[in-house]
Short mmCIF file of C-alpha atoms in Angstrom, two decimals:
data_model
loop_
_atom_site.label_atom_id
_atom_site.label_comp_id
_atom_site.label_asym_id
_atom_site.label_seq_id
_atom_site.Cartn_x
_atom_site.Cartn_y
_atom_site.Cartn_z
CA MET A 1 -48.25 -21.77 25.60
CA ALA A 2 -47.06 -21.17 29.15
CA GLU A 3 -44.30 -18.68 27.60
CA VAL A 4 -47.09 -16.89 25.68
CA ALA A 5 -49.14 -16.50 28.85
CA MET A 6 -45.94 -15.31 30.53
CA VAL A 7 -45.52 -12.64 28.09
CA GLY A 8 -49.15 -11.48 28.06
CA ALA A 9 -49.06 -11.22 31.87
CA ASP A 10 -45.99 -9.24 31.67
CA ILE A 11 -47.25 -6.77 29.51
CA GLN A 12 -50.15 -6.27 31.94
CA GLU A 13 -47.98 -5.68 34.56
CA VAL A 14 -46.18 -3.03 32.77
CA ILE A 15 -49.28 -1.27 31.71
CA GLY A 16 -50.78 -1.33 35.31
CA SER A 17 -47.49 0.24 36.79
CA ALA A 18 -46.86 2.65 34.01
CA ILE A 19 -50.33 3.94 34.52
CA ALA A 20 -49.77 4.23 38.27
CA ILE A 21 -46.52 5.97 37.90
CA LYS A 22 -48.36 8.56 35.36
CA ILE A 23 -51.10 9.06 38.21
CA LEU A 24 -48.82 9.35 41.25
CA SER A 25 -46.54 11.79 39.07
CA ARG A 26 -49.63 13.80 38.34
CA GLY A 27 -49.14 13.17 34.87
CA PHE A 28 -45.64 14.84 34.71
CA LEU A 29 -44.33 11.39 33.56
CA PRO A 30 -46.13 10.32 30.44
CA LEU A 31 -47.04 6.55 29.89
CA TRP A 32 -44.08 5.65 28.00
CA ALA A 33 -41.73 7.05 30.68
CA GLY A 34 -43.72 4.65 32.88
CA VAL A 35 -43.17 1.84 30.57
CA VAL A 36 -39.38 2.39 30.67
CA ILE A 37 -39.30 2.60 34.29
CA THR A 38 -41.44 -0.34 34.88
CA ALA A 39 -39.16 -2.41 32.36
CA MET A 40 -36.08 -1.57 34.63
CA ASP A 41 -37.28 -1.91 37.98
CA CYS A 42 -37.58 -5.45 38.06
CA PHE A 43 -33.84 -5.70 38.13
CA ILE A 44 -33.75 -3.55 41.29
CA PHE A 45 -36.19 -5.93 43.17
CA LEU A 46 -34.34 -9.22 42.27
CA SER A 47 -31.19 -7.75 43.21
CA LEU A 48 -32.52 -8.04 46.69
CA GLU A 49 -32.13 -12.02 46.32
CA ASN A 50 -28.56 -11.48 46.63
CA TYR A 51 -29.00 -10.67 50.34
CA GLY A 52 -31.17 -13.85 50.80
CA VAL A 53 -34.48 -14.99 49.58
CA ARG A 54 -36.20 -14.01 52.77
CA LYS A 55 -35.52 -10.27 52.01
CA LEU A 56 -36.99 -10.55 48.71
CA GLU A 57 -40.19 -12.59 50.25
CA ALA A 58 -40.32 -9.58 52.72
CA VAL A 59 -40.65 -7.03 50.16
CA PHE A 60 -43.16 -9.19 48.31
CA ALA A 61 -45.20 -9.24 51.72
CA ILE A 62 -44.99 -5.59 51.97
CA LEU A 63 -46.32 -5.00 48.24
CA ILE A 64 -49.21 -7.26 48.99
CA ALA A 65 -49.95 -5.61 52.20
CA THR A 66 -49.73 -1.89 50.59
CA MET A 67 -52.25 -3.43 47.82
CA ALA A 68 -54.72 -4.74 50.28
CA VAL A 69 -54.57 -1.79 52.56
CA SER A 70 -55.04 0.67 49.57
CA PHE A 71 -58.09 -1.18 48.32
CA ALA A 72 -59.50 -1.89 51.47
CA TRP A 73 -59.33 2.01 52.28
CA MET A 74 -61.25 2.52 48.96
CA PHE A 75 -63.94 -0.08 49.98
CA THR A 76 -64.55 1.73 53.25
CA ASP A 77 -64.55 5.30 51.68
CA THR A 78 -67.26 4.19 49.18
CA LYS A 79 -69.48 2.63 51.87
CA PRO A 80 -71.19 -0.18 49.58
CA ASN A 81 -74.31 -2.00 50.13
CA MET A 82 -73.10 -5.14 52.36
CA LYS A 83 -76.39 -6.80 52.05
CA GLY A 84 -76.56 -6.37 48.03
CA LEU A 85 -72.67 -7.67 48.32
CA ILE A 86 -73.39 -10.70 50.41
CA ILE A 87 -76.41 -11.76 47.99
CA GLY A 88 -74.09 -11.12 45.05
CA ILE A 89 -71.36 -13.48 46.29
CA LEU A 90 -73.80 -15.98 47.16
CA VAL A 91 -76.22 -15.69 44.18
CA PRO A 92 -73.79 -14.36 41.12
CA LYS A 93 -75.48 -13.36 37.99
CA LEU A 94 -74.10 -12.90 34.56
CA SER A 95 -75.64 -10.94 31.55
CA SER A 96 -75.05 -11.35 28.23
CA ARG A 97 -73.60 -7.92 27.87
CA THR A 98 -70.63 -8.90 30.06
CA ILE A 99 -69.01 -11.69 28.28
CA ARG A 100 -65.70 -9.86 27.44
CA GLN A 101 -65.37 -9.20 31.13
CA ALA A 102 -66.29 -12.20 32.26
CA VAL A 103 -63.66 -13.88 29.95
CA GLY A 104 -61.03 -11.42 31.44
CA VAL A 105 -62.04 -11.99 35.02
CA VAL A 106 -61.44 -15.84 34.55
CA GLY A 107 -58.18 -15.13 32.81
CA CYS A 108 -56.92 -12.64 35.10
CA VAL A 109 -57.65 -14.15 38.37
CA ILE A 110 -56.67 -17.88 37.26
CA MET A 111 -53.25 -16.81 36.38
CA PRO A 112 -52.21 -19.81 34.42
CA HIS A 113 -48.25 -19.37 35.31
CA ASN A 114 -49.16 -18.96 38.90
CA VAL A 115 -50.23 -22.79 38.62
CA PHE A 116 -46.70 -23.51 37.91
CA LEU A 117 -45.57 -21.12 40.41
CA HIS A 118 -47.43 -22.54 43.29
CA SER A 119 -46.23 -26.01 42.35
CA ALA A 120 -42.74 -25.12 42.15
CA LEU A 121 -42.22 -23.12 44.95
CA VAL A 122 -42.33 -26.10 47.26
CA GLN A 123 -38.92 -27.05 45.79
CA SER A 124 -37.40 -23.49 47.00
CA ARG A 125 -36.72 -24.91 50.77
CA LYS A 126 -33.98 -27.53 51.82
CA ILE A 127 -35.74 -30.67 52.46
CA ASP A 128 -34.81 -34.15 51.53
CA PRO A 129 -37.10 -35.77 49.09
CA ASN A 130 -36.05 -39.07 50.38
CA LYS A 131 -37.67 -38.73 53.80
CA GLU A 132 -41.35 -38.76 53.19
CA HIS A 133 -42.39 -36.59 56.60
CA GLN A 134 -40.22 -33.79 55.35
CA VAL A 135 -41.96 -33.69 51.86
CA ARG A 136 -45.27 -33.99 53.60
CA GLU A 137 -44.79 -31.33 56.00
CA ALA A 138 -43.43 -28.91 53.09
CA LEU A 139 -46.77 -30.04 50.97
CA ARG A 140 -48.67 -29.07 54.12
CA TYR A 141 -47.24 -25.61 54.85
CA TYR A 142 -47.28 -24.59 51.00
CA SER A 143 -50.94 -25.63 51.02
CA ILE A 144 -51.65 -23.38 53.78
CA GLU A 145 -49.69 -20.50 52.31
CA SER A 146 -51.39 -21.02 48.84
CA THR A 147 -54.82 -21.05 50.51
CA MET A 148 -53.84 -17.92 52.42
CA ALA A 149 -52.59 -16.34 49.31
CA LEU A 150 -55.58 -17.07 47.23
CA ALA A 151 -57.76 -15.78 50.23
CA VAL A 152 -56.20 -12.60 50.28
CA SER A 153 -56.31 -12.31 46.33
CA PHE A 154 -60.06 -12.92 46.91
CA MET A 155 -60.67 -10.17 49.26
CA ILE A 156 -58.29 -7.73 47.01
CA ASN A 157 -60.51 -8.47 43.89
CA LEU A 158 -63.86 -8.24 45.94
CA PHE A 159 -62.87 -4.80 47.06
CA VAL A 160 -61.96 -3.30 43.64
CA THR A 161 -65.13 -4.87 41.96
CA THR A 162 -67.29 -3.50 44.87
CA VAL A 163 -65.90 -0.22 44.55
CA PHE A 164 -66.43 0.05 41.04
CA ALA A 165 -69.70 -1.37 40.99
CA LYS A 166 -70.70 1.17 43.68
CA GLY A 167 -68.90 4.06 41.86
CA PHE A 168 -69.88 3.29 38.21
CA TYR A 169 -72.80 1.04 37.65
CA GLY A 170 -75.62 2.62 35.74
CA THR A 171 -73.88 5.66 35.32
CA LYS A 172 -72.75 7.20 31.79
CA GLU A 173 -69.04 6.85 32.67
CA ALA A 174 -69.38 3.07 33.02
CA GLY A 175 -68.61 2.30 29.44
CA SER A 176 -65.38 4.57 29.47
CA ILE A 177 -63.74 3.47 32.88
CA GLY A 178 -60.20 2.09 32.61
CA LEU A 179 -57.17 1.87 34.87
CA GLU A 180 -55.97 5.49 34.43
CA ASN A 181 -59.25 7.36 34.50
CA ALA A 182 -60.91 5.22 37.24
CA GLY A 183 -59.10 6.86 39.96
CA GLN A 184 -60.25 10.34 38.87
CA TYR A 185 -63.84 9.51 38.53
CA LEU A 186 -63.75 8.12 41.89
CA GLN A 187 -62.20 11.16 43.35
CA GLU A 188 -64.84 13.15 41.93
CA LYS A 189 -67.35 11.17 43.40
CA PHE A 190 -66.21 9.79 46.71
CA GLY A 191 -63.38 12.60 47.73
CA GLY A 192 -61.34 10.26 49.91
CA GLY A 193 -61.15 12.46 53.19
CA PHE A 194 -57.81 12.78 54.71
CA PHE A 195 -56.14 10.95 51.75
CA PRO A 196 -57.45 11.37 48.20
CA ILE A 197 -58.84 8.18 46.97
CA LEU A 198 -57.00 8.85 43.28
CA TYR A 199 -53.73 8.34 45.04
CA ILE A 200 -54.82 5.49 47.42
CA TRP A 201 -55.85 3.88 43.60
CA GLY A 202 -52.28 4.85 42.26
CA ILE A 203 -50.39 3.37 45.27
CA GLY A 204 -52.47 0.23 45.11
CA LEU A 205 -52.17 -0.25 41.13
CA LEU A 206 -48.28 0.24 41.61
CA ALA A 207 -47.97 -2.32 44.41
CA ALA A 208 -50.03 -4.74 42.28
CA GLY A 209 -47.93 -4.12 39.10
CA GLN A 210 -44.80 -4.66 41.27
CA SER A 211 -45.82 -7.70 43.23
CA SER A 212 -46.90 -9.25 39.86
CA THR A 213 -43.69 -8.46 38.32
CA ILE A 214 -41.67 -10.55 41.00
CA THR A 215 -44.40 -13.63 40.66
CA GLY A 216 -44.03 -13.55 36.82
CA THR A 217 -40.31 -13.60 36.73
CA TYR A 218 -40.20 -16.36 39.25
CA ALA A 219 -42.79 -18.44 37.22
CA GLY A 220 -41.04 -17.91 34.12
CA GLN A 221 -37.82 -19.07 35.69
CA PHE A 222 -39.39 -22.19 36.67
CA ILE A 223 -41.35 -22.74 33.33
CA MET A 224 -37.98 -22.39 31.49
CA GLY A 225 -36.08 -24.48 33.47
CA GLY A 226 -38.94 -27.25 33.66
CA PHE A 227 -40.09 -27.34 30.01
CA LEU A 228 -36.70 -26.60 28.23
CA ASN A 229 -34.15 -27.63 30.96
CA LEU A 230 -32.52 -24.19 30.45
CA LYS A 231 -31.21 -22.43 33.78
CA LEU A 232 -31.08 -18.80 33.22
CA LYS A 233 -30.32 -16.14 35.55
CA LYS A 234 -33.40 -14.25 36.82
CA TRP A 235 -32.20 -11.10 35.40
CA ILE A 236 -31.51 -12.49 31.83
CA ARG A 237 -34.83 -14.54 32.07
CA SER A 238 -36.52 -11.07 33.00
CA MET A 239 -34.86 -9.25 30.05
CA ILE A 240 -36.20 -11.80 27.69
CA THR A 241 -39.86 -11.39 28.76
CA ARG A 242 -39.62 -7.66 29.36
CA SER A 243 -38.18 -7.46 25.58
CA PHE A 244 -41.46 -9.06 24.41
CA ALA A 245 -43.44 -7.10 26.82
CA ILE A 246 -42.22 -3.67 26.23
CA VAL A 247 -42.46 -3.30 22.52
CA PRO A 248 -46.09 -3.58 22.01
CA THR A 249 -46.75 -1.60 25.20
CA ILE A 250 -44.51 1.29 24.35
CA ILE A 251 -45.85 1.64 20.66
CA VAL A 252 -49.54 1.91 22.07
CA ALA A 253 -48.22 4.29 25.02
CA LEU A 254 -46.50 6.64 22.21
CA PHE A 255 -49.25 6.54 19.51
CA PHE A 256 -52.38 6.72 21.49
CA ASP A 257 -53.57 9.64 23.63
CA ALA A 258 -54.58 8.85 27.38
CA SER A 259 -58.33 9.96 26.32
CA ASP A 260 -58.05 6.82 24.04
CA SER A 261 -58.97 3.79 25.85
CA ALA A 262 -56.05 1.57 23.67
CA LEU A 263 -54.38 0.33 26.73
CA ASP A 264 -57.44 -0.89 28.25
CA VAL A 265 -58.75 -2.63 25.23
CA LEU A 266 -55.15 -4.15 25.17
CA ASN A 267 -55.60 -5.26 28.45
CA GLU A 268 -59.01 -6.81 27.95
CA TRP A 269 -57.39 -8.73 24.81
CA LEU A 270 -54.66 -9.94 27.03
CA ASN A 271 -56.97 -11.35 29.94
CA VAL A 272 -58.81 -13.47 27.03
CA LEU A 273 -55.15 -14.50 25.92
CA GLN A 274 -54.74 -15.90 29.87
CA SER A 275 -57.94 -17.43 29.52
CA ILE A 276 -57.15 -19.29 26.34
CA GLN A 277 -54.01 -20.79 28.27
CA ILE A 278 -55.78 -22.24 31.31
CA PRO A 279 -56.18 -25.77 29.80
CA PHE A 280 -52.43 -25.96 29.03
CA ALA A 281 -51.81 -25.49 32.80
CA LEU A 282 -54.48 -27.42 34.50
CA ILE A 283 -54.46 -30.70 32.50
CA PRO A 284 -50.78 -31.46 32.52
CA LEU A 285 -50.86 -30.48 36.26
CA ILE A 286 -53.47 -32.83 37.11
CA THR A 287 -52.54 -35.44 34.75
CA LEU A 288 -49.00 -35.54 36.37
CA VAL A 289 -50.01 -35.45 40.15
CA SER A 290 -52.37 -38.40 39.37
CA LYS A 291 -49.33 -40.68 38.02
CA GLU A 292 -47.70 -43.01 40.61
CA GLU A 293 -44.50 -43.11 38.11
CA VAL A 294 -44.06 -39.51 38.53
CA MET A 295 -45.08 -38.65 42.13
CA GLY A 296 -44.86 -42.15 44.12
CA VAL A 297 -46.47 -42.02 47.26
CA PHE A 298 -47.56 -38.48 47.08
CA LYS A 299 -49.76 -38.65 44.09
CA ILE A 300 -53.42 -37.67 44.74
CA GLY A 301 -56.18 -40.08 45.44
CA ARG A 302 -59.17 -41.38 43.45
CA ASN A 303 -61.44 -38.78 45.27
CA THR A 304 -59.15 -35.84 44.81
CA GLN A 305 -58.78 -36.69 41.28
CA ALA A 306 -62.54 -36.97 40.54
CA VAL A 307 -62.95 -33.44 42.50
CA THR A 308 -59.85 -31.66 40.51
CA TRP A 309 -61.33 -33.18 37.02
CA THR A 310 -64.70 -32.16 37.58
CA VAL A 311 -63.68 -28.55 38.41
CA ALA A 312 -61.15 -28.38 35.77
CA THR A 313 -63.67 -29.82 33.22
CA LEU A 314 -66.39 -27.25 34.25
CA LEU A 315 -63.81 -24.37 33.97
CA ILE A 316 -62.72 -25.23 30.84
CA THR A 317 -66.15 -25.68 29.46
CA ILE A 318 -67.33 -22.53 30.99
CA ASN A 319 -64.19 -20.66 29.71
CA GLY A 320 -64.59 -22.31 26.14
CA TYR A 321 -68.30 -21.04 26.14
CA LEU A 322 -67.30 -17.82 26.90
CA LEU A 323 -64.36 -17.47 24.79
CA LEU A 324 -66.46 -18.63 21.66
CA ASP A 325 -69.22 -15.96 22.46
CA PHE A 326 -66.83 -13.42 22.76
CA PHE A 327 -64.99 -14.18 19.45
CA SER A 328 -68.13 -14.75 17.68
CA SER A 329 -69.52 -11.16 18.58
CA GLU A 330 -66.16 -9.52 17.92
CA ILE A 331 -65.80 -11.24 14.25
CA ARG A 332 -67.65 -10.11 11.20
CA GLY A 333 -67.41 -11.64 7.64
CA LEU A 334 -67.16 -14.98 6.09
CA LEU A 335 -63.25 -14.93 6.06
CA SER A 336 -63.02 -13.86 9.51
CA GLY A 337 -65.47 -16.65 10.67
CA SER A 338 -63.72 -19.19 8.56
CA ILE A 339 -60.28 -18.30 10.16
CA LEU A 340 -62.08 -18.46 13.97
CA CYS A 341 -63.57 -22.05 13.03
CA LEU A 342 -59.99 -23.17 12.04
CA ALA A 343 -58.55 -21.69 14.93
CA VAL A 344 -61.30 -23.26 17.37
CA LEU A 345 -60.87 -26.48 15.74
CA ALA A 346 -57.25 -26.54 16.28
CA TYR A 347 -57.26 -25.30 19.70
CA ALA A 348 -59.96 -27.98 20.69
CA SER A 349 -57.61 -30.70 19.10
CA PHE A 350 -54.89 -29.44 21.09
CA VAL A 351 -56.68 -29.56 24.34
CA LEU A 352 -58.14 -33.02 23.45
CA TYR A 353 -54.45 -34.02 22.74
CA LEU A 354 -53.25 -33.00 26.06
CA ILE A 355 -56.07 -34.87 27.72
CA LEU A 356 -55.57 -38.32 25.65
CA ARG A 357 -51.83 -38.10 25.42
CA GLY A 358 -50.12 -41.17 26.66
CA THR A 359 -53.33 -43.17 27.00
CA GLU A 360 -54.60 -46.34 25.36
CA LEU A 361 -57.02 -44.60 23.18
CA SER A 362 -54.53 -41.86 21.83
CA ASN A 363 -52.05 -44.83 21.06
CA GLN A 364 -54.76 -46.68 19.01
CA ILE A 365 -55.62 -43.41 17.27
CA ILE A 366 -52.10 -42.78 16.24
CA THR A 367 -51.65 -46.34 15.23
CA THR A 368 -54.71 -46.20 12.88
CA ILE A 369 -53.62 -42.75 11.45
CA ARG A 370 -50.07 -44.17 10.58
CA LYS A 371 -51.72 -47.34 8.83
CA SER A 372 -53.96 -45.09 6.93
CA PHE A 373 -50.73 -43.17 5.45
CA SER A 374 -48.81 -46.23 4.85
#
């Protein structure tokens, strides 16, 4: 499931970067060319690691800063209603017409593979795991780093959402807005002054795609190494996931015109796919960090366990409701409905298995099942 989430995320990164390249080249490079360029550029960035991890981290920081500045610039140009923005943050509202977007937001903001990445990055520094003070210091600094990263991510998402709300809410273009035509519509509406807003959007989109590429490759390396005990070089790992990502993306890029919203529809479905993966990242993570035989003295306390399980349960419940509502609105007919019911049952059983695995109750259920078949 983690690998499926990784491949889905990689396709999104390819789509975003390819569209950004088309925008910045003024349409000279078609989508399929952008897909090919994006498929290859990851290896260039990863080659920087040969000169030290710090160099790669510096490039990553530059990309994040570029993305933040670009979207903040757009935010300033559009001059949103700050009072309405604050009210929207404090008292969020959701209508039944925005189910697909809501599911997508949950999936694309809480990227399942990044849960593994943040947990694994703490091992990338040279510390002695037998010295408690060194481990606690590393955990403290990575907690600060993760908090800062999430804060920056929140602000970037806030900028983009606000700009789109200001530019498109209640307009006839709202139903057809996608990654490619959004910049053009914003350019027509707000201009951009000294620097055209279309190219600000393209630069931010490209920086977002490239930074996600690097984090995705690192997360994939940790996932493969952790689940399969398979240590691959990063360029091989990247080649494997990129192969899965490129094929469906380049097919869509070749056979659909820019006027068709095929890439945006694909992107929405991939966000839904990410949402489906969330329990398979959160449940094992919280379970493992709660076990003393795994974490030793570093296991989380009862209060932290209660808070994390409450948040995870709430998130999974809301996510499950939204997914069920989304699929039920998309699927018509008895056969499709039956397949959906079976898929939901299998999915719920799988999540329940994750929760109960290794507990006394699960052992009793397995024993009962075995006896019934013996």
